[in-house]
């Protein structure tokens, strides 16, 4: 068994990447998973579901021997789906470990953060324009009240 960081998979949500942003992500440095570097074990599942979950060995634990990264996946009751998800999760964790700030997840986070900042700047500008408009409108009302 490998000693290292254990990462449990979380609920896999379907995410749709923005097509305008997808071309900005550099996927050239994503590591290729070699099967001889991976130790695969099937262990009993846990969590809600009772006996139906606990009696089957459909939880997949993958250990990447060179780095010591350990990943557990028990998202589905089907073994082949868990194996596929565990490998995908292991590649993501390897990418984060080896590439750091240039990993795909870090790049996606950076793009998302930049989009949020741009949207915040736009909203702040609109708030300022609205405030100026209301001030001009108020000054117009005040000058109209003085003339009558």
mmCIF file of C-alpha atoms in Angstrom:
data_model
loop_
_atom_site.group_PDB
_atom_site.id
_atom_site.type_symbol
_atom_site.label_atom_id
_atom_site.label_comp_id
_atom_site.label_asym_id
_atom_site.label_seq_id
_atom_site.Cartn_x
_atom_site.Cartn_y
_atom_site.Cartn_z
ATOM 1 C CA UNK A 1 0.000 0.000 0.000
ATOM 2 C CA UNK A 2 1.276 3.462 -0.848
ATOM 3 C CA UNK A 3 1.873 6.060 1.789
ATOM 4 C CA UNK A 4 0.860 9.570 0.849
ATOM 5 C CA UNK A 5 -1.939 11.992 0.403
ATOM 6 C CA UNK A 6 -5.359 10.322 0.315
ATOM 7 C CA UNK A 7 -7.885 12.120 -1.825
ATOM 8 C CA UNK A 8 -11.511 11.092 -1.703
ATOM 9 C CA UNK A 9 -13.536 11.815 -4.776
ATOM 10 C CA UNK A 10 -16.453 14.118 -4.312
ATOM 11 C CA UNK A 11 -19.691 14.273 -6.205
ATOM 12 C CA UNK A 12 -18.834 14.538 -9.855
ATOM 13 C CA UNK A 13 -20.858 17.352 -11.324
ATOM 14 C CA UNK A 14 -21.164 17.775 -15.037
ATOM 15 C CA UNK A 15 -19.386 20.975 -15.953
ATOM 16 C CA UNK A 16 -19.582 22.665 -19.286
ATOM 17 C CA UNK A 17 -16.537 24.655 -20.256
ATOM 18 C CA UNK A 18 -16.929 27.937 -22.005
ATOM 19 C CA UNK A 19 -15.830 27.439 -25.602
ATOM 20 C CA UNK A 20 -14.236 30.895 -25.663
ATOM 21 C CA UNK A 21 -12.155 29.992 -22.586
ATOM 22 C CA UNK A 22 -11.294 26.392 -23.458
ATOM 23 C CA UNK A 23 -8.707 27.394 -26.052
ATOM 24 C CA UNK A 24 -6.805 29.423 -23.434
ATOM 25 C CA UNK A 25 -6.135 26.335 -21.300
ATOM 26 C CA UNK A 26 -2.772 24.692 -21.961
ATOM 27 C CA UNK A 27 -3.277 20.933 -21.726
ATOM 28 C CA UNK A 28 0.130 20.039 -23.160
ATOM 29 C CA UNK A 29 1.702 19.457 -19.732
ATOM 30 C CA UNK A 30 -0.970 17.076 -18.404
ATOM 31 C CA UNK A 31 0.884 13.926 -17.321
ATOM 32 C CA UNK A 32 0.200 10.586 -18.965
ATOM 33 C CA UNK A 33 -0.727 7.898 -16.467
ATOM 34 C CA UNK A 34 1.427 4.787 -16.866
ATOM 35 C CA UNK A 35 -0.282 1.612 -15.702
ATOM 36 C CA UNK A 36 2.963 0.183 -14.273
ATOM 37 C CA UNK A 37 3.165 3.189 -11.900
ATOM 38 C CA UNK A 38 -0.338 2.599 -10.524
ATOM 39 C CA UNK A 39 -1.307 0.137 -7.790
ATOM 40 C CA UNK A 40 -5.024 -0.610 -7.907
ATOM 41 C CA UNK A 41 -7.040 -2.058 -5.023
ATOM 42 C CA UNK A 42 -10.727 -2.771 -4.661
ATOM 43 C CA UNK A 43 -12.064 -2.212 -1.171
ATOM 44 C CA UNK A 44 -15.452 -2.293 0.504
ATOM 45 C CA UNK A 45 -17.524 0.815 0.064
ATOM 46 C CA UNK A 46 -18.839 2.963 2.865
ATOM 47 C CA UNK A 47 -21.420 5.642 3.449
ATOM 48 C CA UNK A 48 -25.178 5.736 3.014
ATOM 49 C CA UNK A 49 -26.836 2.727 1.436
ATOM 50 C CA UNK A 50 -26.402 0.160 4.172
ATOM 51 C CA UNK A 51 -25.818 -3.458 3.281
ATOM 52 C CA UNK A 52 -26.142 -2.847 -0.472
ATOM 53 C CA UNK A 53 -23.069 -0.614 -0.332
ATOM 54 C CA UNK A 54 -21.072 -2.238 2.448
ATOM 55 C CA UNK A 55 -20.997 -5.819 1.144
ATOM 56 C CA UNK A 56 -19.551 -5.060 -2.303
ATOM 57 C CA UNK A 57 -15.931 -4.284 -3.094
ATOM 58 C CA UNK A 58 -16.626 -1.623 -5.673
ATOM 59 C CA UNK A 59 -14.655 1.209 -4.097
ATOM 60 C CA UNK A 60 -11.439 1.775 -6.069
ATOM 61 C CA UNK A 61 -8.219 2.914 -4.438
ATOM 62 C CA UNK A 62 -5.382 3.929 -6.746
ATOM 63 C CA UNK A 63 -1.847 4.645 -5.581
ATOM 64 C CA UNK A 64 0.697 6.360 -7.813
ATOM 65 C CA UNK A 65 3.954 4.808 -6.597
ATOM 66 C CA UNK A 66 6.462 7.478 -7.791
ATOM 67 C CA UNK A 67 4.646 10.350 -6.029
ATOM 68 C CA UNK A 68 2.756 8.482 -3.300
ATOM 69 C CA UNK A 69 -0.583 10.088 -4.197
ATOM 70 C CA UNK A 70 -3.521 7.906 -3.150
ATOM 71 C CA UNK A 71 -7.022 8.370 -4.573
ATOM 72 C CA UNK A 72 -10.240 6.671 -3.464
ATOM 73 C CA UNK A 73 -13.367 6.681 -5.593
ATOM 74 C CA UNK A 74 -16.779 5.320 -4.659
ATOM 75 C CA UNK A 75 -19.154 7.494 -6.688
ATOM 76 C CA UNK A 76 -21.061 4.697 -8.364
ATOM 77 C CA UNK A 77 -22.158 1.167 -7.521
ATOM 78 C CA UNK A 78 -20.517 0.023 -10.755
ATOM 79 C CA UNK A 79 -16.876 -0.986 -10.542
ATOM 80 C CA UNK A 80 -15.896 0.011 -14.082
ATOM 81 C CA UNK A 81 -17.308 3.535 -13.598
ATOM 82 C CA UNK A 82 -15.407 3.921 -10.336
ATOM 83 C CA UNK A 83 -12.188 2.752 -12.021
ATOM 84 C CA UNK A 84 -12.626 5.306 -14.793
ATOM 85 C CA UNK A 85 -13.435 8.131 -12.355
ATOM 86 C CA UNK A 86 -10.531 7.202 -10.073
ATOM 87 C CA UNK A 87 -8.059 7.339 -12.962
ATOM 88 C CA UNK A 88 -9.434 10.700 -14.058
ATOM 89 C CA UNK A 89 -9.111 12.009 -10.502
ATOM 90 C CA UNK A 90 -5.574 10.640 -10.209
ATOM 91 C CA UNK A 91 -4.520 12.395 -13.427
ATOM 92 C CA UNK A 92 -5.977 15.674 -12.079
ATOM 93 C CA UNK A 93 -4.108 15.277 -8.786
ATOM 94 C CA UNK A 94 -0.875 14.387 -10.595
ATOM 95 C CA UNK A 95 -1.289 17.448 -12.798
ATOM 96 C CA UNK A 96 -1.735 19.659 -9.721
ATOM 97 C CA UNK A 97 1.236 18.020 -8.004
ATOM 98 C CA UNK A 98 3.634 18.216 -10.957
ATOM 99 C CA UNK A 99 2.552 21.446 -12.676
ATOM 100 C CA UNK A 100 1.282 23.544 -9.768
ATOM 101 C CA UNK A 101 0.085 26.912 -11.099
ATOM 102 C CA UNK A 102 0.101 25.651 -14.673
ATOM 103 C CA UNK A 103 -2.209 22.692 -13.966
ATOM 104 C CA UNK A 104 -5.509 22.590 -15.819
ATOM 105 C CA UNK A 105 -7.544 23.154 -12.649
ATOM 106 C CA UNK A 106 -5.400 26.164 -11.669
ATOM 107 C CA UNK A 107 -5.791 27.609 -15.165
ATOM 108 C CA UNK A 108 -9.579 27.147 -15.022
ATOM 109 C CA UNK A 109 -9.667 28.798 -11.603
ATOM 110 C CA UNK A 110 -7.562 31.707 -12.868
ATOM 111 C CA UNK A 111 -9.862 32.207 -15.887
ATOM 112 C CA UNK A 112 -12.932 32.066 -13.651
ATOM 113 C CA UNK A 113 -11.370 34.583 -11.235
ATOM 114 C CA UNK A 114 -10.474 36.942 -14.108
ATOM 115 C CA UNK A 115 -14.018 36.743 -15.477
ATOM 116 C CA UNK A 116 -15.386 37.527 -12.025
ATOM 117 C CA UNK A 117 -13.073 40.535 -11.640
ATOM 118 C CA UNK A 118 -14.087 41.833 -15.054
ATOM 119 C CA UNK A 119 -17.762 41.453 -14.166
ATOM 120 C CA UNK A 120 -17.211 43.196 -10.806
ATOM 121 C CA UNK A 121 -15.494 46.139 -12.539
ATOM 122 C CA UNK A 122 -18.362 46.385 -15.018
ATOM 123 C CA UNK A 123 -20.958 46.329 -12.232
ATOM 124 C CA UNK A 124 -19.045 48.958 -10.244
ATOM 125 C CA UNK A 125 -18.930 51.215 -13.300
ATOM 126 C CA UNK A 126 -22.692 50.794 -13.808
ATOM 127 C CA UNK A 127 -23.354 51.602 -10.129
ATOM 128 C CA UNK A 128 -21.245 54.751 -10.434
ATOM 129 C CA UNK A 129 -23.088 55.844 -13.594
ATOM 130 C CA UNK A 130 -26.423 55.247 -11.881
ATOM 131 C CA UNK A 131 -25.323 57.260 -8.837
ATOM 132 C CA UNK A 132 -24.227 60.159 -11.065
ATOM 133 C CA UNK A 133 -27.501 60.013 -12.989
ATOM 134 C CA UNK A 134 -29.550 60.118 -9.784
ATOM 135 C CA UNK A 135 -27.501 63.071 -8.496
ATOM 136 C CA UNK A 136 -28.071 65.008 -11.740
ATOM 137 C CA UNK A 137 -31.762 64.157 -11.612
ATOM 138 C CA UNK A 138 -31.970 65.334 -7.991
ATOM 139 C CA UNK A 139 -30.167 68.591 -8.855
ATOM 140 C CA UNK A 140 -32.585 69.114 -11.750
ATOM 141 C CA UNK A 141 -35.564 68.623 -9.404
ATOM 142 C CA UNK A 142 -34.082 71.050 -6.861
ATOM 143 C CA UNK A 143 -33.500 73.780 -9.477
ATOM 144 C CA UNK A 144 -37.024 73.273 -10.889
ATOM 145 C CA UNK A 145 -38.558 73.661 -7.413
ATOM 146 C CA UNK A 146 -36.679 76.958 -6.837
ATOM 147 C CA UNK A 147 -37.956 78.505 -10.102
ATOM 148 C CA UNK A 148 -41.665 78.055 -9.227
#
